[in-house]
PDB file of C-alpha atoms in Angstrom:
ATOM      1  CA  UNK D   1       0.000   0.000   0.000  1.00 39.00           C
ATOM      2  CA  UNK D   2       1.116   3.570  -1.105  1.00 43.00           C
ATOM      3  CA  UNK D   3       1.531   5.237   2.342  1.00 51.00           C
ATOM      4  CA  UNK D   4       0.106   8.799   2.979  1.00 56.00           C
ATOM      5  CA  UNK D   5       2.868  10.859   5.174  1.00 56.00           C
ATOM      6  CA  UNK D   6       2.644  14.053   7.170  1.00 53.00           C
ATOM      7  CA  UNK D   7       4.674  16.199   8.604  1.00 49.00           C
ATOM      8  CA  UNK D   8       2.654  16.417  12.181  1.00 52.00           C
ATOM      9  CA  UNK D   9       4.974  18.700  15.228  1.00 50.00           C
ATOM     10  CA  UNK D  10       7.757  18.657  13.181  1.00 50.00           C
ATOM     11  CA  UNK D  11       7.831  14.815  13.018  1.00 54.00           C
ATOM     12  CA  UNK D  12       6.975  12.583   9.441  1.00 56.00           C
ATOM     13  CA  UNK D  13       3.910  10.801  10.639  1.00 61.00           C
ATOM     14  CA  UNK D  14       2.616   7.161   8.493  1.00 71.00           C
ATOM     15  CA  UNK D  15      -1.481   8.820   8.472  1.00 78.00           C
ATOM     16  CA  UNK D  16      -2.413   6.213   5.689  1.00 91.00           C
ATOM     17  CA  UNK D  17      -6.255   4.585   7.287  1.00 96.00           C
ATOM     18  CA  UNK D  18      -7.624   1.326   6.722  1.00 96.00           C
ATOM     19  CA  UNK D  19     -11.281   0.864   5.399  1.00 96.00           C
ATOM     20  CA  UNK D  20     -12.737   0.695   8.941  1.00 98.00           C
ATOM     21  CA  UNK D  21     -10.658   3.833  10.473  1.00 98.00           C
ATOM     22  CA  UNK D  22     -12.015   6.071   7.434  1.00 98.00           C
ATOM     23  CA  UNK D  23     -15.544   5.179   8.795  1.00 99.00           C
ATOM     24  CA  UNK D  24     -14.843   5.727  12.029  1.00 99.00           C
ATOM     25  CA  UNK D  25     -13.003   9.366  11.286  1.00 99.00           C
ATOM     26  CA  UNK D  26     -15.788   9.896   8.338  1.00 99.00           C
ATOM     27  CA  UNK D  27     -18.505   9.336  11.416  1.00 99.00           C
ATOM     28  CA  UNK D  28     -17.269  11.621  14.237  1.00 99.00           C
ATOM     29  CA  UNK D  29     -16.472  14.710  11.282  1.00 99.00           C
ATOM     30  CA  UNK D  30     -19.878  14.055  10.779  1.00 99.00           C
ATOM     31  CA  UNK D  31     -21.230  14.038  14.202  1.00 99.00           C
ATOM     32  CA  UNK D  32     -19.374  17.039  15.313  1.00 98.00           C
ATOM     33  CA  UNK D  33     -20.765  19.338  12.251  1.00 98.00           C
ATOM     34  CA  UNK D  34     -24.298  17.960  12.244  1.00 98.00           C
ATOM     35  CA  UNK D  35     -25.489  17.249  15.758  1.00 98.00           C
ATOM     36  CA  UNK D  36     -22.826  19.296  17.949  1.00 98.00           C
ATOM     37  CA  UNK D  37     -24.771  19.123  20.694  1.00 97.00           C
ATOM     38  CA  UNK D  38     -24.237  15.354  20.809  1.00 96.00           C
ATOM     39  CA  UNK D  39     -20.724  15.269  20.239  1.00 98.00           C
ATOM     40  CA  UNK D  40     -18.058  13.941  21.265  1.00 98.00           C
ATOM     41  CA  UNK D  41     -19.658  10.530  20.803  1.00 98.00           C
ATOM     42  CA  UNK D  42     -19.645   7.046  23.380  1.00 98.00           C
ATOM     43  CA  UNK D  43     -18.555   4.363  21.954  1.00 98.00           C
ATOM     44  CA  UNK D  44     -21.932   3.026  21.280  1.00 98.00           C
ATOM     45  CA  UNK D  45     -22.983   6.278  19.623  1.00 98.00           C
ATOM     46  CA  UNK D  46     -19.883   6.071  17.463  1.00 99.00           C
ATOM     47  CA  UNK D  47     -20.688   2.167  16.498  1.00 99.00           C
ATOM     48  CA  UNK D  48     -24.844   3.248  14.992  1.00 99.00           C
ATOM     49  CA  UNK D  49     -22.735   6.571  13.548  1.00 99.00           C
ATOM     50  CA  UNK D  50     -21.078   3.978  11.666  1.00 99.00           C
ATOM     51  CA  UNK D  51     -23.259   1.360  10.773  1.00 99.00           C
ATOM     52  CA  UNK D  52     -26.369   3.662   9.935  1.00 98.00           C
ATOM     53  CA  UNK D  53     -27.905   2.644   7.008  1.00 98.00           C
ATOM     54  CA  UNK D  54     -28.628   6.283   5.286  1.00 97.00           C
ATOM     55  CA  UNK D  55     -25.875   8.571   4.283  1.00 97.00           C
ATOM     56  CA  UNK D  56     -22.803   5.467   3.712  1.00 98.00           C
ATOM     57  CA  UNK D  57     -21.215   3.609   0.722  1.00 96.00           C
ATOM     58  CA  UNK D  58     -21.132   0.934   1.697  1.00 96.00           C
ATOM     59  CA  UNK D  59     -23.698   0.014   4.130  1.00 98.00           C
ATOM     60  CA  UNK D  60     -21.437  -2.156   7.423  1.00 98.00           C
ATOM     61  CA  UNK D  61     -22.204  -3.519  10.859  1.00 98.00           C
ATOM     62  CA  UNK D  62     -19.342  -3.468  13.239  1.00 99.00           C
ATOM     63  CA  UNK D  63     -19.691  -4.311  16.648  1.00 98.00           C
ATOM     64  CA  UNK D  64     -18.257  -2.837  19.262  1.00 98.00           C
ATOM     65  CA  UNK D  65     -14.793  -3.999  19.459  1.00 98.00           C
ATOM     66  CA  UNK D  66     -14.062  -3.082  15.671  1.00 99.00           C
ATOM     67  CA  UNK D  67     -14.860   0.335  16.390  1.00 99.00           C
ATOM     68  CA  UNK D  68     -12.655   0.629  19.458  1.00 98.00           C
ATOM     69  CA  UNK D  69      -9.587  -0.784  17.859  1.00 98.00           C
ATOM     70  CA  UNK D  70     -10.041   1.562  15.058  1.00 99.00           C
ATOM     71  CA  UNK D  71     -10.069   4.306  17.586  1.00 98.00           C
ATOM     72  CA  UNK D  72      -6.681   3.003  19.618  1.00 98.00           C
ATOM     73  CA  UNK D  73      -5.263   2.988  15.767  1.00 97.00           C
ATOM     74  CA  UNK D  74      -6.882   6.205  15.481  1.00 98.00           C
ATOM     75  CA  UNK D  75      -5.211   7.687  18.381  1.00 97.00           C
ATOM     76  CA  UNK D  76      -1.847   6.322  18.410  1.00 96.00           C
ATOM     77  CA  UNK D  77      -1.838   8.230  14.756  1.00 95.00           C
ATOM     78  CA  UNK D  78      -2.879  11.266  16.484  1.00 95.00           C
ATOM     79  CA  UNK D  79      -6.422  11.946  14.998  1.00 97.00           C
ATOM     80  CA  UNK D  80      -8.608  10.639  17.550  1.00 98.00           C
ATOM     81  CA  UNK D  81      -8.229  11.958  21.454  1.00 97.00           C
ATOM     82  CA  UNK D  82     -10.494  10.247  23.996  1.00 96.00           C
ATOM     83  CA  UNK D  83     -12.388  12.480  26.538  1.00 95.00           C
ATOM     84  CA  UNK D  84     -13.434  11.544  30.053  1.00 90.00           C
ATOM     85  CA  UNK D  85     -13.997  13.649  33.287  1.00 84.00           C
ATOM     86  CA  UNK D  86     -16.193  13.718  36.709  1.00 83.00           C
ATOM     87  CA  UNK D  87     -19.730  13.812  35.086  1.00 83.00           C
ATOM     88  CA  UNK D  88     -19.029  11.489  32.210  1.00 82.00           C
ATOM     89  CA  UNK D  89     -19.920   8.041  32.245  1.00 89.00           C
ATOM     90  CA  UNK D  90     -18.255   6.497  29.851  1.00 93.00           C
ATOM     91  CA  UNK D  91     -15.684   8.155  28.106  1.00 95.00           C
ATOM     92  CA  UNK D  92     -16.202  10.149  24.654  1.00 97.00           C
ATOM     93  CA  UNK D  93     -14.411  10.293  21.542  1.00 98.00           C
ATOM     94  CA  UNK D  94     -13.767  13.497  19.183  1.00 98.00           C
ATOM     95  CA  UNK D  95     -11.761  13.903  15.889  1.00 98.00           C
ATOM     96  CA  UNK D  96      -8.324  15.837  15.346  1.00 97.00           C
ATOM     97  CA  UNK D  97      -8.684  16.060  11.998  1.00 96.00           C
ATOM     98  CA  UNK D  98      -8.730  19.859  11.425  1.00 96.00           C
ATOM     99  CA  UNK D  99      -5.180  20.640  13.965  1.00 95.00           C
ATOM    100  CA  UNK D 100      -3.695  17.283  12.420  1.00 95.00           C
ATOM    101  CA  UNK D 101      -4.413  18.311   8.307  1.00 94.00           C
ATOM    102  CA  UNK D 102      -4.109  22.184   9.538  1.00 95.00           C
ATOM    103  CA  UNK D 103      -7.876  21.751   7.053  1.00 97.00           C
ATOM    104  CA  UNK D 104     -10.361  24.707   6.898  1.00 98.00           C
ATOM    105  CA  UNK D 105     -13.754  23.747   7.815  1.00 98.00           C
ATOM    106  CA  UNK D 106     -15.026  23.658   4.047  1.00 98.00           C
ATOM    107  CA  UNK D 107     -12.621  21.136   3.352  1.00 99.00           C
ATOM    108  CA  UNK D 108     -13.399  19.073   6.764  1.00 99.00           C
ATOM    109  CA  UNK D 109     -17.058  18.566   4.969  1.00 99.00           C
ATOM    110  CA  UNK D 110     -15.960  17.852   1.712  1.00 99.00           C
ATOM    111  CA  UNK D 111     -13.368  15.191   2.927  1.00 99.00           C
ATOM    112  CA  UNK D 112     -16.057  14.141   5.317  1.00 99.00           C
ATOM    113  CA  UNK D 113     -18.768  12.935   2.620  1.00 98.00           C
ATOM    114  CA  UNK D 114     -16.014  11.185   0.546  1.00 98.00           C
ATOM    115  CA  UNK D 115     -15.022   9.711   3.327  1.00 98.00           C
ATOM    116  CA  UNK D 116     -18.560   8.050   4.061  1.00 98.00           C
ATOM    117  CA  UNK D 117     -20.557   7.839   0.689  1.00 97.00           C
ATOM    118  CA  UNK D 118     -17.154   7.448  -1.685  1.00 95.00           C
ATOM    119  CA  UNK D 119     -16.415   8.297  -4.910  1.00 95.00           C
ATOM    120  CA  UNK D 120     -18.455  11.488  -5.998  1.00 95.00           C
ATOM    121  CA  UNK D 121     -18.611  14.198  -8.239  1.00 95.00           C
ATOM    122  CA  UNK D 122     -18.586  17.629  -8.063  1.00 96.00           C
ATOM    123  CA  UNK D 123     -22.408  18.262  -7.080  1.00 96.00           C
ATOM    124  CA  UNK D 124     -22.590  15.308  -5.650  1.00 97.00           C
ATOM    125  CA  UNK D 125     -20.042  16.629  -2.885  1.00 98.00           C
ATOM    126  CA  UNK D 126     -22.127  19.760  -2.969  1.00 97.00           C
ATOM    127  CA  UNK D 127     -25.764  18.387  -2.433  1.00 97.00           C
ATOM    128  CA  UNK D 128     -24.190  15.653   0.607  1.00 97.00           C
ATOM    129  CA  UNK D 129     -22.525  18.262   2.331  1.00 98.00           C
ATOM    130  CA  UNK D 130     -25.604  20.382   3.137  1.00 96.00           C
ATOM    131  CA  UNK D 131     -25.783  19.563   6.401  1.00 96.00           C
ATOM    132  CA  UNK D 132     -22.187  20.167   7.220  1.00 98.00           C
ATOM    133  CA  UNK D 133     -21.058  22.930   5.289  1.00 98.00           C
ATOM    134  CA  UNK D 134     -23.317  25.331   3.294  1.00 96.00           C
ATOM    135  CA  UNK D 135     -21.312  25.933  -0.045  1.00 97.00           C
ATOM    136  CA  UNK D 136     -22.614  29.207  -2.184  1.00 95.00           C
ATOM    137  CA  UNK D 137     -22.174  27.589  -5.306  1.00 95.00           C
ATOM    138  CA  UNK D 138     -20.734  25.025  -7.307  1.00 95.00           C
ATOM    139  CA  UNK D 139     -17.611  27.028  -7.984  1.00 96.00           C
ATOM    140  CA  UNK D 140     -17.397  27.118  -4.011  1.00 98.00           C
ATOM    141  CA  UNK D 141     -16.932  23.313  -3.930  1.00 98.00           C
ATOM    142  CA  UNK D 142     -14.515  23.038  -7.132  1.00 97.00           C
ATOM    143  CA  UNK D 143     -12.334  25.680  -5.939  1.00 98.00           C
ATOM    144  CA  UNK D 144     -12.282  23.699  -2.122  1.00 98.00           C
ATOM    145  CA  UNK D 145     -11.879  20.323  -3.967  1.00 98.00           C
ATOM    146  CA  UNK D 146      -8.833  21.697  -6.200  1.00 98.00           C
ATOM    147  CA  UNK D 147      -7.188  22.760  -2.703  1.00 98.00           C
ATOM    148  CA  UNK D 148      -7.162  19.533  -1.593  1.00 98.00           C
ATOM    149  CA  UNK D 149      -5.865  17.537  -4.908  1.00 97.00           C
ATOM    150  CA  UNK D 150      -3.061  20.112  -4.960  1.00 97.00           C
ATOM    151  CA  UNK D 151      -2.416  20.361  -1.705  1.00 95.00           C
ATOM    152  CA  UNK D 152       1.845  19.994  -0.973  1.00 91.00           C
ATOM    153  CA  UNK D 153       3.679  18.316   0.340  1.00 88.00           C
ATOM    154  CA  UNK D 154       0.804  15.376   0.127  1.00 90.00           C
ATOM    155  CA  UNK D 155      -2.520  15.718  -1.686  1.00 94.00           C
ATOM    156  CA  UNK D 156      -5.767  14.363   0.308  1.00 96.00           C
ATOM    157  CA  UNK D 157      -8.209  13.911  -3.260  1.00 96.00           C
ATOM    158  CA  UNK D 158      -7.241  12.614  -6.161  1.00 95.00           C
ATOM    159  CA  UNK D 159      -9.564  13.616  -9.537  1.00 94.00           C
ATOM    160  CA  UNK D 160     -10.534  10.139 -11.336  1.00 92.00           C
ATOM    161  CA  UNK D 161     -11.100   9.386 -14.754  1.00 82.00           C
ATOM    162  CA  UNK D 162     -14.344   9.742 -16.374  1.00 83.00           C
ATOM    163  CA  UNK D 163     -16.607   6.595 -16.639  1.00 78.00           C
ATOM    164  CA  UNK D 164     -17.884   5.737 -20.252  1.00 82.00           C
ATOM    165  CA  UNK D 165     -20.792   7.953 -21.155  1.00 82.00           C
ATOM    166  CA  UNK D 166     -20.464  10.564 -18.313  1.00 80.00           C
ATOM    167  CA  UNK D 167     -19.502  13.933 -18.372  1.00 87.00           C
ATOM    168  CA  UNK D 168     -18.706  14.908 -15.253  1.00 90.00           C
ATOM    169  CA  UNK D 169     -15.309  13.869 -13.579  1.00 92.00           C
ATOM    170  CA  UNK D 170     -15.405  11.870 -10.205  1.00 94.00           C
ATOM    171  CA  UNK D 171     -13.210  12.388  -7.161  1.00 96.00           C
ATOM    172  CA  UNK D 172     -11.843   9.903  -4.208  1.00 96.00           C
ATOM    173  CA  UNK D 173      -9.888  11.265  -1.091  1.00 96.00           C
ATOM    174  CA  UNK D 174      -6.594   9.716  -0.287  1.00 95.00           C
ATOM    175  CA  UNK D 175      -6.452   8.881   3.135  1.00 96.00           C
ATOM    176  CA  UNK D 176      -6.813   5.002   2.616  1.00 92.00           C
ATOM    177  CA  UNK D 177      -3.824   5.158  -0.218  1.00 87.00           C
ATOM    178  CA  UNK D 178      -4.208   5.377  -3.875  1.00 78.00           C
ATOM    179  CA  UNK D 179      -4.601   1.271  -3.403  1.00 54.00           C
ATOM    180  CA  UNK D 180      -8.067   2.045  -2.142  1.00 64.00           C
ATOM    181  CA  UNK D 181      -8.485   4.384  -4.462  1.00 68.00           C
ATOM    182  CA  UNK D 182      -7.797   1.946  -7.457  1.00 69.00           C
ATOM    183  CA  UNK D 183      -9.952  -0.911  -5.452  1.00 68.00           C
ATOM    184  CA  UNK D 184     -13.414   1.489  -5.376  1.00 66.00           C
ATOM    185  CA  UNK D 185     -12.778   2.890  -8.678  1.00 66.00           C
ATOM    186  CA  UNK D 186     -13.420  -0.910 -10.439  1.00 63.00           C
ATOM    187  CA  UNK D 187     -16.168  -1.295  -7.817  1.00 58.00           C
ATOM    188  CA  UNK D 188     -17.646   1.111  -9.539  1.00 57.00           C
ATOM    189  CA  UNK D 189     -16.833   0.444 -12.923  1.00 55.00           C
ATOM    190  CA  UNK D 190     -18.998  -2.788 -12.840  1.00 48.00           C
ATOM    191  CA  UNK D 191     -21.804  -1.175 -10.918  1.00 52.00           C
ATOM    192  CA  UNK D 192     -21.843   1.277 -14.211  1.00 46.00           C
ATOM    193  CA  UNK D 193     -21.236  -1.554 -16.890  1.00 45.00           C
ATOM    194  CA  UNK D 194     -23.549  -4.268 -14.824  1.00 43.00           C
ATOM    195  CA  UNK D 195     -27.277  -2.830 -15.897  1.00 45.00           C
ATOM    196  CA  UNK D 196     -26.103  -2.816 -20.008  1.00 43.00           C
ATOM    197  CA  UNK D 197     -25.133  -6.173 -19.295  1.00 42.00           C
ATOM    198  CA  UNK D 198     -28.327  -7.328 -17.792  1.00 40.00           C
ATOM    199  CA  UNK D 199     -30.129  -5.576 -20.429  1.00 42.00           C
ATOM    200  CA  UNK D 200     -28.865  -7.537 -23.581  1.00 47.00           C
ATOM    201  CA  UNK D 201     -29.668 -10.353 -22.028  1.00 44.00           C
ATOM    202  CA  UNK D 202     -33.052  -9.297 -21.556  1.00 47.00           C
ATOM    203  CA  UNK D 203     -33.283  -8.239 -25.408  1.00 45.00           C
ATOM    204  CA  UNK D 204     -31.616 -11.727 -26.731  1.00 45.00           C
ATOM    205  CA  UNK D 205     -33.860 -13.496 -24.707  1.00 42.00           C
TER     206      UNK D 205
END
């Protein structure tokens, strides 16, 4: 795997997430610029953040111990601190992603819905991140998105190819490595190809 490294307090820090840590990051962004009020998130709030079936590409169901590995990952890596104190119960869990990235919060959101629903385009990005950042326009979101893929010393979204027959070009962040990034794009591809498929069959038959 291509590993994604950052210079993070002057050290060059391996930030390159598995599958399961990019949901877990993707669902406490989330959290924190939706519902405020309820975040930092338990544990268990973190696990249905996760597995919620509206709002994620793809759909998952981890339990409990998943998610709390992820996080010890997480935090070792710096982007996850855990929060406790006198009139907690159980402790809480909030993201780092902003100080660790040095992101605004535009491009929190916009790294935020790739991050949970995948590979997107332009007003795609725009319409999903409603609810965490309201963008003026289209030209709001490019320019944000553009920021990101050229962002030195280590880009965090990479601009795809087109797929056959569309017009608009797609975009994937980084964090999981461009490995990842390959993996989701033929995904994809045969979720395009797959309905012409099923549809010459249905006219030879």
């Amino acid at each position: 795997m291509l590993a994604i490294n950052f210079l993070n307090r002057g050290k060059t820090v391996d930030a390159t997430l598995s599958s399961i840590e990019v949901r877990v990051l993707g669902a406490l962004i989330e959290k924190q610029l939706s519902t405020p009020d309820y975040y930092p998130l338990s544990l268990n709030a973190l696990m249905n953040a996760c597995n919620q079936l509206s709002n994620r590409e793809p759909v998952v169901s981890y339990d409990e111990d998943t998610v709390l590995k992820a996080l010890e990952s997480l935090r070792k890596k710096s982007l996850v601190r855990a929060i406790s104190g006198p009139d907690m119960r159980v402790p809480k869990y909030a993201h780092n992603m902003e100080e660790f990235f040095n992101l605004a919060i535009q491009e929190v959101a916009v790294l935020c819905v790739l991050m949970l629903r995948g590979i997107q385009t332009i007003g795609e990005i725009r319409g999903r991140s409603a609810r965490l950042y309201e963008f003026t326009d289209l030209s709001e979101v490019e320019l944000t998105i553009q920021g990101l893929v050229e962002r030195q010393p280590q880009a965090l979204v990479v601009k795809l190819a087109r797929q056959p027959g569309t017009k608009e070009s797609r975009y994937s962040h980084l964090l999981g490595g461009m490995v990842e990034v390959e993996r989701a794009t033929q995904i994809k591809e045969v979720e395009f190809i797959t309905p012409s498929v099923k549809s010459n069959e249905n006219e030879r038959v």
